[in-house]
PDB file of C-alpha atoms in Angstrom:
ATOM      1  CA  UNK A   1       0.000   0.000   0.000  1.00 50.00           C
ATOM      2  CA  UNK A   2       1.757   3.508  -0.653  1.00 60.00           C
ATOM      3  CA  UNK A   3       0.959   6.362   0.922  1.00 69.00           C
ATOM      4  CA  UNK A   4      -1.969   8.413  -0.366  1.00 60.00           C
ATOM      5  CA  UNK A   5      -4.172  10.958   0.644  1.00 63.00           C
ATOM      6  CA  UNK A   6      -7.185   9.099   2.621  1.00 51.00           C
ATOM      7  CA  UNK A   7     -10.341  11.149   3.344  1.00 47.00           C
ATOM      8  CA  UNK A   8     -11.799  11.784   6.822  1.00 44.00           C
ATOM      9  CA  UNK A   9     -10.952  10.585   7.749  1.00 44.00           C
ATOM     10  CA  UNK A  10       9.457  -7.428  38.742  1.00 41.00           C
ATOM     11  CA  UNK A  11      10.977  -9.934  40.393  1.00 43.00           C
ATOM     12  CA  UNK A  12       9.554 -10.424  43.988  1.00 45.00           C
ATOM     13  CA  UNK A  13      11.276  -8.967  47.088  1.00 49.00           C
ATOM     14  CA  UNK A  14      13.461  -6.912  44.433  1.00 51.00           C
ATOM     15  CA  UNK A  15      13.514  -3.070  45.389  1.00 50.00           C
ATOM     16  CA  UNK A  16      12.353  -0.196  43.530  1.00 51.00           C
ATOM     17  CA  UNK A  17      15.264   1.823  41.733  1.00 48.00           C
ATOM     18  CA  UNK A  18      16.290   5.058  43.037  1.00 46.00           C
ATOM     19  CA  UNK A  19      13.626   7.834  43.201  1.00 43.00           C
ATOM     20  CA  UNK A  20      12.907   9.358  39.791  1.00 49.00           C
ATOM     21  CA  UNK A  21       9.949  12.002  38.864  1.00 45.00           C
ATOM     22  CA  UNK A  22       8.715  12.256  36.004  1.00 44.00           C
ATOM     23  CA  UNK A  23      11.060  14.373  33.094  1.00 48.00           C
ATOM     24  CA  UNK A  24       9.428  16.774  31.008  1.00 45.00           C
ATOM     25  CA  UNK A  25       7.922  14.485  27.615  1.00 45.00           C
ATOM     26  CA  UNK A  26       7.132  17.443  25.274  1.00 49.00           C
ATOM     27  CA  UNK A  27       7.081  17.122  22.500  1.00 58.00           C
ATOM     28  CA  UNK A  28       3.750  15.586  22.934  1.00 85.00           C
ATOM     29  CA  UNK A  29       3.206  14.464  19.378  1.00 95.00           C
ATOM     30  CA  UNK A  30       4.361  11.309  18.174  1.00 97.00           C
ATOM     31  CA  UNK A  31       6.519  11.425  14.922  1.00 98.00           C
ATOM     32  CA  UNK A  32       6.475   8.527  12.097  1.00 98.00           C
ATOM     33  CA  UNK A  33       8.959   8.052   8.629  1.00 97.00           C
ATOM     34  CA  UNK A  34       6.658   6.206   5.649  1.00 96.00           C
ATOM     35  CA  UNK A  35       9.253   4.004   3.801  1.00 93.00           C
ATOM     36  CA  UNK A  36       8.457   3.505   0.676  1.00 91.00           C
ATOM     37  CA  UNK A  37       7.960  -0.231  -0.625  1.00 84.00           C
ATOM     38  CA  UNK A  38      11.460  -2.373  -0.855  1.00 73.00           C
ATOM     39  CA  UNK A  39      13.580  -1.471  -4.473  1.00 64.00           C
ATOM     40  CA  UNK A  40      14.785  -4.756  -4.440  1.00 60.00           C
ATOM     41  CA  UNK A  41      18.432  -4.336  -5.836  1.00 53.00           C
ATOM     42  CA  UNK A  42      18.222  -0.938  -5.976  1.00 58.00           C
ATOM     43  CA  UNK A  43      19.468   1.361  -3.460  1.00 57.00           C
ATOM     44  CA  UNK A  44      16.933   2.687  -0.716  1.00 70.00           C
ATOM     45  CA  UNK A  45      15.021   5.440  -1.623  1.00 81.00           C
ATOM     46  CA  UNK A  46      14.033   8.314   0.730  1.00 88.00           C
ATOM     47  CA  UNK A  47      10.866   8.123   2.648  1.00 94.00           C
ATOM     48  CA  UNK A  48       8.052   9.426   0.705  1.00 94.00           C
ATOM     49  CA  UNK A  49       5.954  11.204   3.804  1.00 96.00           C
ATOM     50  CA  UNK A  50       5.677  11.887   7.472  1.00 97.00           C
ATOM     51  CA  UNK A  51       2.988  10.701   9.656  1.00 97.00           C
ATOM     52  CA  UNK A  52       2.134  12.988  13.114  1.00 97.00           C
ATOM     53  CA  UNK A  53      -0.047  11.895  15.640  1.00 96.00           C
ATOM     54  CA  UNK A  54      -1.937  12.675  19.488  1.00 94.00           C
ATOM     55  CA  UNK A  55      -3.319  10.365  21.501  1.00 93.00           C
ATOM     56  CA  UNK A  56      -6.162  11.866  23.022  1.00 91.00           C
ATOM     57  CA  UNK A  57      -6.976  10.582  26.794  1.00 90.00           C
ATOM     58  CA  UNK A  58      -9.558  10.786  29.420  1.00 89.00           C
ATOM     59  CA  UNK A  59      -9.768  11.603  33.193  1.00 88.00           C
ATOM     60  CA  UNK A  60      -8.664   8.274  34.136  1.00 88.00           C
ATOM     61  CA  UNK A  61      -6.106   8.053  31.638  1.00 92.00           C
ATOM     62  CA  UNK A  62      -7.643   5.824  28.976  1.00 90.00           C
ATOM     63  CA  UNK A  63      -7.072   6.945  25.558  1.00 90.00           C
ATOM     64  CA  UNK A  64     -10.051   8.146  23.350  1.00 90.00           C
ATOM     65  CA  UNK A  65      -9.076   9.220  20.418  1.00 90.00           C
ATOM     66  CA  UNK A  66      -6.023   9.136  18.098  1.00 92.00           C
ATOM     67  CA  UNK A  67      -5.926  12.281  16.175  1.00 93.00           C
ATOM     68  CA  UNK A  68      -3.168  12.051  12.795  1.00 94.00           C
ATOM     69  CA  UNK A  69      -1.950  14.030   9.624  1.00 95.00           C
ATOM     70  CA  UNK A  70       0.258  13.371   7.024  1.00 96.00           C
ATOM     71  CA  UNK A  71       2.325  14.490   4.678  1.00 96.00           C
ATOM     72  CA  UNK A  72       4.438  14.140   1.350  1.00 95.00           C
ATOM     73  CA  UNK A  73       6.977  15.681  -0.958  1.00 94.00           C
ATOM     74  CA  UNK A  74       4.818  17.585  -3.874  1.00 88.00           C
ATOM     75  CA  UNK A  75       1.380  17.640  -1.980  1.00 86.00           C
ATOM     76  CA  UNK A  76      -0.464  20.729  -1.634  1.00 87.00           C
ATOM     77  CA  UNK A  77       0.266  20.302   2.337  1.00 92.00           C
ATOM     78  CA  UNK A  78      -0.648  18.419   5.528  1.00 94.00           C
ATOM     79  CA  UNK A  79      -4.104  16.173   5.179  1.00 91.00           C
ATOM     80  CA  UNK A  80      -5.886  14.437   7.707  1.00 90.00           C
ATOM     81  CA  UNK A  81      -4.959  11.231   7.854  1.00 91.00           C
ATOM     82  CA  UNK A  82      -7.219   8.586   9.679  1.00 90.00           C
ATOM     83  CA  UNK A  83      -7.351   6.100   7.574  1.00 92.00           C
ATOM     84  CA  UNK A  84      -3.985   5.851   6.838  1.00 93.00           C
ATOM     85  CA  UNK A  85      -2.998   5.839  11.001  1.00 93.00           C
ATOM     86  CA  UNK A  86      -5.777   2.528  11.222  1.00 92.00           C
ATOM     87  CA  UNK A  87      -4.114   1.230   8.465  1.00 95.00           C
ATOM     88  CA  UNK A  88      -0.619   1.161   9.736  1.00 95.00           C
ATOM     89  CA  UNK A  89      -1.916  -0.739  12.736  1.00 93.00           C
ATOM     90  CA  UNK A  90      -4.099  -3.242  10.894  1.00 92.00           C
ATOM     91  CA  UNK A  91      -1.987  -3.402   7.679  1.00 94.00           C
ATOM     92  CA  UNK A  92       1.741  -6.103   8.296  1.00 92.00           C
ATOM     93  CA  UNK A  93       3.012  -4.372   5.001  1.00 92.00           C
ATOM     94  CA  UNK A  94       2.572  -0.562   5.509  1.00 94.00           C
ATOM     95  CA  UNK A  95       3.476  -1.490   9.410  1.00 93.00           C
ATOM     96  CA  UNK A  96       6.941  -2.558   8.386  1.00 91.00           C
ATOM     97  CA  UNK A  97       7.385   0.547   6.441  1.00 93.00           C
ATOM     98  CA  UNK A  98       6.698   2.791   9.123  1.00 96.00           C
ATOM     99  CA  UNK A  99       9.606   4.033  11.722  1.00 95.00           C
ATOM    100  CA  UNK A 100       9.210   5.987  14.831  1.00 97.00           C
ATOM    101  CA  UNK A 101      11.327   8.906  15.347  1.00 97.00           C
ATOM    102  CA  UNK A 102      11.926  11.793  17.888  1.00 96.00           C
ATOM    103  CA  UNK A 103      10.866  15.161  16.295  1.00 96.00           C
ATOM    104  CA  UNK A 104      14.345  16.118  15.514  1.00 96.00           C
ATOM    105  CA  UNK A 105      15.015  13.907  12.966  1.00 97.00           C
ATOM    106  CA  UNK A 106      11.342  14.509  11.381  1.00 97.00           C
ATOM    107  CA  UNK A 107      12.272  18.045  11.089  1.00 97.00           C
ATOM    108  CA  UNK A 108      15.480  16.613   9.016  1.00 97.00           C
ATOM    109  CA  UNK A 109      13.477  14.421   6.492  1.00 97.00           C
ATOM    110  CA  UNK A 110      11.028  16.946   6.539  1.00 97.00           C
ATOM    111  CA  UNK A 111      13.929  19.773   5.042  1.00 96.00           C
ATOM    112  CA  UNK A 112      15.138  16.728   2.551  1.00 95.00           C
ATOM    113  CA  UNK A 113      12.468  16.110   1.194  1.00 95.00           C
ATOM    114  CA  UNK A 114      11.922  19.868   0.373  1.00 92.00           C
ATOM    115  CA  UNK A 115       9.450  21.235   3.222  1.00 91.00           C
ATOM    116  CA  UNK A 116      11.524  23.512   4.543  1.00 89.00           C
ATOM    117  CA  UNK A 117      10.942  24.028   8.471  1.00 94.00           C
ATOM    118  CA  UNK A 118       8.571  21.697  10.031  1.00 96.00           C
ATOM    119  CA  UNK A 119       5.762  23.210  11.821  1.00 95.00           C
ATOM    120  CA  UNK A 120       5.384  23.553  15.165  1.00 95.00           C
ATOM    121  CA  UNK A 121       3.295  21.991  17.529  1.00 94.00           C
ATOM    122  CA  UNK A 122       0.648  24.194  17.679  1.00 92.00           C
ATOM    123  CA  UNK A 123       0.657  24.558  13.764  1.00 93.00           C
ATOM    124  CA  UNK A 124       0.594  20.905  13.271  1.00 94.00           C
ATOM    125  CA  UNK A 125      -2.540  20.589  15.675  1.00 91.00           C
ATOM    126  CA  UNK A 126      -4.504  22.356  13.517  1.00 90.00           C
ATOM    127  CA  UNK A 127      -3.971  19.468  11.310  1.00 89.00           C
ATOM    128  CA  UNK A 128      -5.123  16.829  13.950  1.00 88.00           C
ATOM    129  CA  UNK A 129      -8.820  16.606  12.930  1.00 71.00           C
ATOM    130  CA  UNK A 130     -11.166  14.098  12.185  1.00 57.00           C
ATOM    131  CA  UNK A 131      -9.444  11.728  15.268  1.00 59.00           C
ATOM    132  CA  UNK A 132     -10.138   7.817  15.121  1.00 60.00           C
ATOM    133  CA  UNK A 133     -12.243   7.636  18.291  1.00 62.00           C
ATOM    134  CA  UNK A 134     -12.142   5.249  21.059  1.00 59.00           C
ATOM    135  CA  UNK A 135     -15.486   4.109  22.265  1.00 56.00           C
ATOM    136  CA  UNK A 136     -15.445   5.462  26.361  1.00 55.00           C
ATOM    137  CA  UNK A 137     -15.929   2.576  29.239  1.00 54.00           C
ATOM    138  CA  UNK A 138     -15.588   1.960  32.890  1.00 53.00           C
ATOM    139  CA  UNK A 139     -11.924   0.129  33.733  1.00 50.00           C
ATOM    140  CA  UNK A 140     -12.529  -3.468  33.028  1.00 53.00           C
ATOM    141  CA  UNK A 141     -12.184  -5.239  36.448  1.00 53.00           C
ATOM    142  CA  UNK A 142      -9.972  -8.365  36.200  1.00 50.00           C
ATOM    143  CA  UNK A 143     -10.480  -9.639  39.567  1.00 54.00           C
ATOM    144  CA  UNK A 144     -11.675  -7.739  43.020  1.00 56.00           C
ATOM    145  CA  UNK A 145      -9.454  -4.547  43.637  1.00 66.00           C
ATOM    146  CA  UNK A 146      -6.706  -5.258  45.341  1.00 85.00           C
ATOM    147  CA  UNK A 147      -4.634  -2.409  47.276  1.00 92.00           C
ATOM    148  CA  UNK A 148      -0.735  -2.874  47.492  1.00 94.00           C
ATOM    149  CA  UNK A 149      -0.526  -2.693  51.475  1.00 94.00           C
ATOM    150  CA  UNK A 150       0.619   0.592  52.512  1.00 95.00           C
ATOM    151  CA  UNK A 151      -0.767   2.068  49.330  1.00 96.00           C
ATOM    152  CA  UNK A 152      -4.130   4.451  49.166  1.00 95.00           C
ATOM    153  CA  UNK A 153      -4.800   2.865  45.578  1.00 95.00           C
ATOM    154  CA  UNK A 154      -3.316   0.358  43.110  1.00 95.00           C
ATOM    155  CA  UNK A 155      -4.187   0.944  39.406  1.00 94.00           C
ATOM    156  CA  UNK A 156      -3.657  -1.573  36.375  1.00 95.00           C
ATOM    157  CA  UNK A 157      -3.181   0.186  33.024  1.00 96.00           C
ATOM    158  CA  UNK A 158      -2.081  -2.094  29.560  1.00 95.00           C
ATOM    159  CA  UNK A 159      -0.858  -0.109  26.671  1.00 96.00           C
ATOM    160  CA  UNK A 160      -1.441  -2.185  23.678  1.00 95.00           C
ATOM    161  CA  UNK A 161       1.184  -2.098  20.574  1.00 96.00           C
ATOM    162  CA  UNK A 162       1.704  -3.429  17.282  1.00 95.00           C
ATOM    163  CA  UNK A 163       4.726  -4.771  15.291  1.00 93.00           C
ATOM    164  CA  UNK A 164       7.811  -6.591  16.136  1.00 90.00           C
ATOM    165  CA  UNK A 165      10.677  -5.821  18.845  1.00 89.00           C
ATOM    166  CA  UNK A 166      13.883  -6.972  17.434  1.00 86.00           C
ATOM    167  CA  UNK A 167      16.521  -8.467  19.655  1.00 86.00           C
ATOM    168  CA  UNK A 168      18.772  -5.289  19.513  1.00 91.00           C
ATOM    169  CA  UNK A 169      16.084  -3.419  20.821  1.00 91.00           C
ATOM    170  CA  UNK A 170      15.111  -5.853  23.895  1.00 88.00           C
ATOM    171  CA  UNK A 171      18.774  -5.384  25.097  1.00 89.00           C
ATOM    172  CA  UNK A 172      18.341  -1.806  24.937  1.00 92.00           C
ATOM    173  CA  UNK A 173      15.158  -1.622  26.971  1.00 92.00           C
ATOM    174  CA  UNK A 174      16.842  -4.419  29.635  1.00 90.00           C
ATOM    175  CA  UNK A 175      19.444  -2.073  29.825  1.00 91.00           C
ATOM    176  CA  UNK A 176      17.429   1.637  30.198  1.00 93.00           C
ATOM    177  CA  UNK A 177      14.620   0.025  32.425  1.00 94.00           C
ATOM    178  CA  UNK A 178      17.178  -2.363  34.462  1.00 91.00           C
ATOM    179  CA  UNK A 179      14.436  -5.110  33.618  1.00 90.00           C
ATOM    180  CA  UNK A 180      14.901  -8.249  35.304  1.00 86.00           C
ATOM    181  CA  UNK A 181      13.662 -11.820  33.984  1.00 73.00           C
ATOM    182  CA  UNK A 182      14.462 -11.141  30.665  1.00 69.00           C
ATOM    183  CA  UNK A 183      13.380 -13.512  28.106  1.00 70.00           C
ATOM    184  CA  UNK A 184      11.446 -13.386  25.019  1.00 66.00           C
ATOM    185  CA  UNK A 185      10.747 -17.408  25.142  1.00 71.00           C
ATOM    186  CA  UNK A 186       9.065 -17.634  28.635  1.00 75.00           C
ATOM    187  CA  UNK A 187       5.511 -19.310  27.841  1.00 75.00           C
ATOM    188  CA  UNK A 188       3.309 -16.743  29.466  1.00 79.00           C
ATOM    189  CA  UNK A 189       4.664 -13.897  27.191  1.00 84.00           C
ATOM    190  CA  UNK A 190       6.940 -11.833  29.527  1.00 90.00           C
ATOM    191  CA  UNK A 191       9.794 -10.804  27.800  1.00 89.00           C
ATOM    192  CA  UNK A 192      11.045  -8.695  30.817  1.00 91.00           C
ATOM    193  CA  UNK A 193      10.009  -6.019  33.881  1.00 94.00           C
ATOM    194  CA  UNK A 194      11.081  -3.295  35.565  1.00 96.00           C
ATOM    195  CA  UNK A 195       9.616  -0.657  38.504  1.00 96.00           C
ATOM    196  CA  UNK A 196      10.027   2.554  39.491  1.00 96.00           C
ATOM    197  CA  UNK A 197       9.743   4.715  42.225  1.00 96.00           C
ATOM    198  CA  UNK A 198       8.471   8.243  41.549  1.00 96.00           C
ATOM    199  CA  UNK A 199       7.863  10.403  44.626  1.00 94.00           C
ATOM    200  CA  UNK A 200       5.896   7.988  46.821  1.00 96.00           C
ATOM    201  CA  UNK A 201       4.415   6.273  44.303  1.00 97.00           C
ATOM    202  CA  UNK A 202       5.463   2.934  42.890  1.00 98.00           C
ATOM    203  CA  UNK A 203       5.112   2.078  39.320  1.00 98.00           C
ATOM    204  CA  UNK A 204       5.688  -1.981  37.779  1.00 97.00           C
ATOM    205  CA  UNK A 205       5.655  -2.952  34.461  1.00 97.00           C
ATOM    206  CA  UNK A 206       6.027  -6.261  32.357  1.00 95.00           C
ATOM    207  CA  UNK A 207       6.480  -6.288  28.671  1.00 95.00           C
ATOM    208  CA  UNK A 208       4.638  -9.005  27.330  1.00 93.00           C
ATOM    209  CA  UNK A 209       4.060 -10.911  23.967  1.00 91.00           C
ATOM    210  CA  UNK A 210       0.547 -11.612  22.632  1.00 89.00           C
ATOM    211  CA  UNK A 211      -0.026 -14.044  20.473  1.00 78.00           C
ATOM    212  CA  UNK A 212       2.750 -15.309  18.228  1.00 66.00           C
ATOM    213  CA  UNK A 213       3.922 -12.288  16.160  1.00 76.00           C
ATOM    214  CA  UNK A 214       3.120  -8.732  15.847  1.00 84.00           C
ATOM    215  CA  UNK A 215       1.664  -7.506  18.593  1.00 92.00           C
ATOM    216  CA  UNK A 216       2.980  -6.790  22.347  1.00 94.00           C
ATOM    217  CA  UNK A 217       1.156  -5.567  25.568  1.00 95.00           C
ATOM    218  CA  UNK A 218       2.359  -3.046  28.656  1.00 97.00           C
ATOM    219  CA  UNK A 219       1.287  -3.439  31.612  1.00 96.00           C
ATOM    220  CA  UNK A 220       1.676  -0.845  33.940  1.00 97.00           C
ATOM    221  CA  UNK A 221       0.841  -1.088  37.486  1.00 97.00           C
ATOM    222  CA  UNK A 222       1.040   1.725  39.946  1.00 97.00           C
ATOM    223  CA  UNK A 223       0.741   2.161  43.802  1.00 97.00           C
ATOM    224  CA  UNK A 224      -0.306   5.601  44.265  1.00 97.00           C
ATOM    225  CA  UNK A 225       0.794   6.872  47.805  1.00 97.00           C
ATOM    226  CA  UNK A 226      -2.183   9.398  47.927  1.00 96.00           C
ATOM    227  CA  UNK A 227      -5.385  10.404  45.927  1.00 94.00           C
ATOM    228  CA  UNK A 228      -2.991  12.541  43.227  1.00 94.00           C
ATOM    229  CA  UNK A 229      -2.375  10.420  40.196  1.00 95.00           C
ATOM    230  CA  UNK A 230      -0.590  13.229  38.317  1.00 92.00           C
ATOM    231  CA  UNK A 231       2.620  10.679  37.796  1.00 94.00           C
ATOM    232  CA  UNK A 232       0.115   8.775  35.653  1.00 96.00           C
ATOM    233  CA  UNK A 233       0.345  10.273  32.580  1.00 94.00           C
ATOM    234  CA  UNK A 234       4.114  11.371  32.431  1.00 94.00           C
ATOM    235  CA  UNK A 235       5.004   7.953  32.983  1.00 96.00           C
ATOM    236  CA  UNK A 236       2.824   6.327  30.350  1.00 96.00           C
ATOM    237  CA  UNK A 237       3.883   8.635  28.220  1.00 95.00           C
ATOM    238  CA  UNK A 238       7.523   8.092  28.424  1.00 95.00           C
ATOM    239  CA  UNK A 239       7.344   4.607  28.645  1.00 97.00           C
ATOM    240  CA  UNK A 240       4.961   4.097  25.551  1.00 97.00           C
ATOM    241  CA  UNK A 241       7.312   6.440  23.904  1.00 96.00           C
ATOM    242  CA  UNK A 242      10.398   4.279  24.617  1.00 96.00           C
ATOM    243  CA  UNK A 243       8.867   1.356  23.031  1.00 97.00           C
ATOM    244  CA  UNK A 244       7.936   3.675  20.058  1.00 97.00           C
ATOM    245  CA  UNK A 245      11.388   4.933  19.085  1.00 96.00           C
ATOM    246  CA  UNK A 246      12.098   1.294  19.107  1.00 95.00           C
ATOM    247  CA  UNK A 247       9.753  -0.032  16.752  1.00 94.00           C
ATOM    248  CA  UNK A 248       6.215  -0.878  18.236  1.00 96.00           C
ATOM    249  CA  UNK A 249       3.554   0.899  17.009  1.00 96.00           C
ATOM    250  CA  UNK A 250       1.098   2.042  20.258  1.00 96.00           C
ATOM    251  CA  UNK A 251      -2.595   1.585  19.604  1.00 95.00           C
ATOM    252  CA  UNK A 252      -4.407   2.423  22.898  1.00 93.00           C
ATOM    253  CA  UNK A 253      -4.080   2.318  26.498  1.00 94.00           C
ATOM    254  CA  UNK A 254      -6.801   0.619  28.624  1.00 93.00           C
ATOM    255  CA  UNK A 255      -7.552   0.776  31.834  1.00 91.00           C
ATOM    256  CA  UNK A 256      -8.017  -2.714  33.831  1.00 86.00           C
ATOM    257  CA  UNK A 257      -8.556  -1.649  37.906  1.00 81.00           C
TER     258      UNK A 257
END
């Protein structure tokens, strides 16, 4: 499929790291290269757009829309793009010919490929119309709430991704979340987790597999010390952003308890 112009649309016992808050995550919008198809023997040809998307979320944290635009070389500008953002999650073909990058080196391609300076955010919002909504629910509860002792509240979010992590990339992640139980054969899926402590809140996370290929799960569980969740977001962010630069594709954040 080429790009085109689409209408409308932790290991028990083990101790948290060292406190860490939250770092600043902006830019806010997340930043995709559209490869175009293999050339075979040829040499690799430039990416032929730029994909820009905001995930939209509620109160709690859930996500309910994904807003997107595009755009390529010799078009009369940025288009909404909805179709083409479900597609890259649905379609195995355009998925492996889409890479996440940081907003720097969008601004790069962007110049290359002959659009100048890249908008800013605020500019490219205006863009971010016609968002593929998420239909609004209650958190789906798993089993009876159960509060980490010591703990006003426990949470369970899973942030749901698509595509593959290659092996390079797992050794990164083991290494910038000091993950423990690393191992992308274990039978129940876990290919590794990690925890944090931010402020007086705990947060623990496994990476897991689902399924046989192409599609992985976070899930994020935090121990909030008071009724103040504001570490929520931040650290969903920057974690679901980790996993982006490395090659999964994020598709929504639920919330389970």
């Amino acid at each position: 499929m080429a790009m085109s112009r689409t209408g409308g649309g932790g290991a028990a016992g083990r101790p948290p790291v060292p406190v860490r808050r939250p770092r600043p995550t902006a830019p806010a919008l997340d930043y995709y290269l559209v490869r175009p198809r293999p050339p075979g023997d040829r040499p690799a040809a430039p990416p032929e757009g730029i994909v820009v998307e905001e995930f939209l979320f509620g109160a709690d944290h859930q996500v309910l829309r994904v807003d997107s635009a595009a755009w390529t070389p010799g078009g009369p500008g940025w288009w909404t793009a909805r179709e083409l953002s479900r597609n890259i999650r649905a379609d195995p073909e355009l998925r492996g010919r889409v890479v996440g990058v940081p907003r720097h080196r969008a601004e790069v391609v962007y110049r290359q490929l002959g659009g100048a300076t890249l908008p800013d955010e605020a500019t490219l919002r205006g863009h971010l119309r016609a968002g593929d909504t998420r239909a609004a629910s209650a958190p789906l509860l798993l089993s009876p709430e159960q509060v980490t002792p010591g703990f006003h509240s426990t949470r369970v979010y899973r942030v749901l991704f698509a595509n593959e992590l290659g092996p390079d990339h797992l050794v990164e992640l083991s290494s910038v979340w000091q993950m423990t139980g690393t191992d992308p054969t274990r039978p129940d899926g876990v290919v590794g987790s990690a925890r944090r402590r931010v402020g007086a809140d705990v947060f623990r996370w496994e990476l897991r597999r689902i399924g046989v290929v192409g599609a992985y799960c976070l899930d994020l569980t935090v121990d909030l010390a008071t009724g103040r969740d504001d570490g929520v977001r931040p650290v969903l962010r920057e974690l679901t952003t980790t996993l982006r630069l490395r090659g999964l594709i994020p598709v929504t954040v639920e919330r389970f308890s």
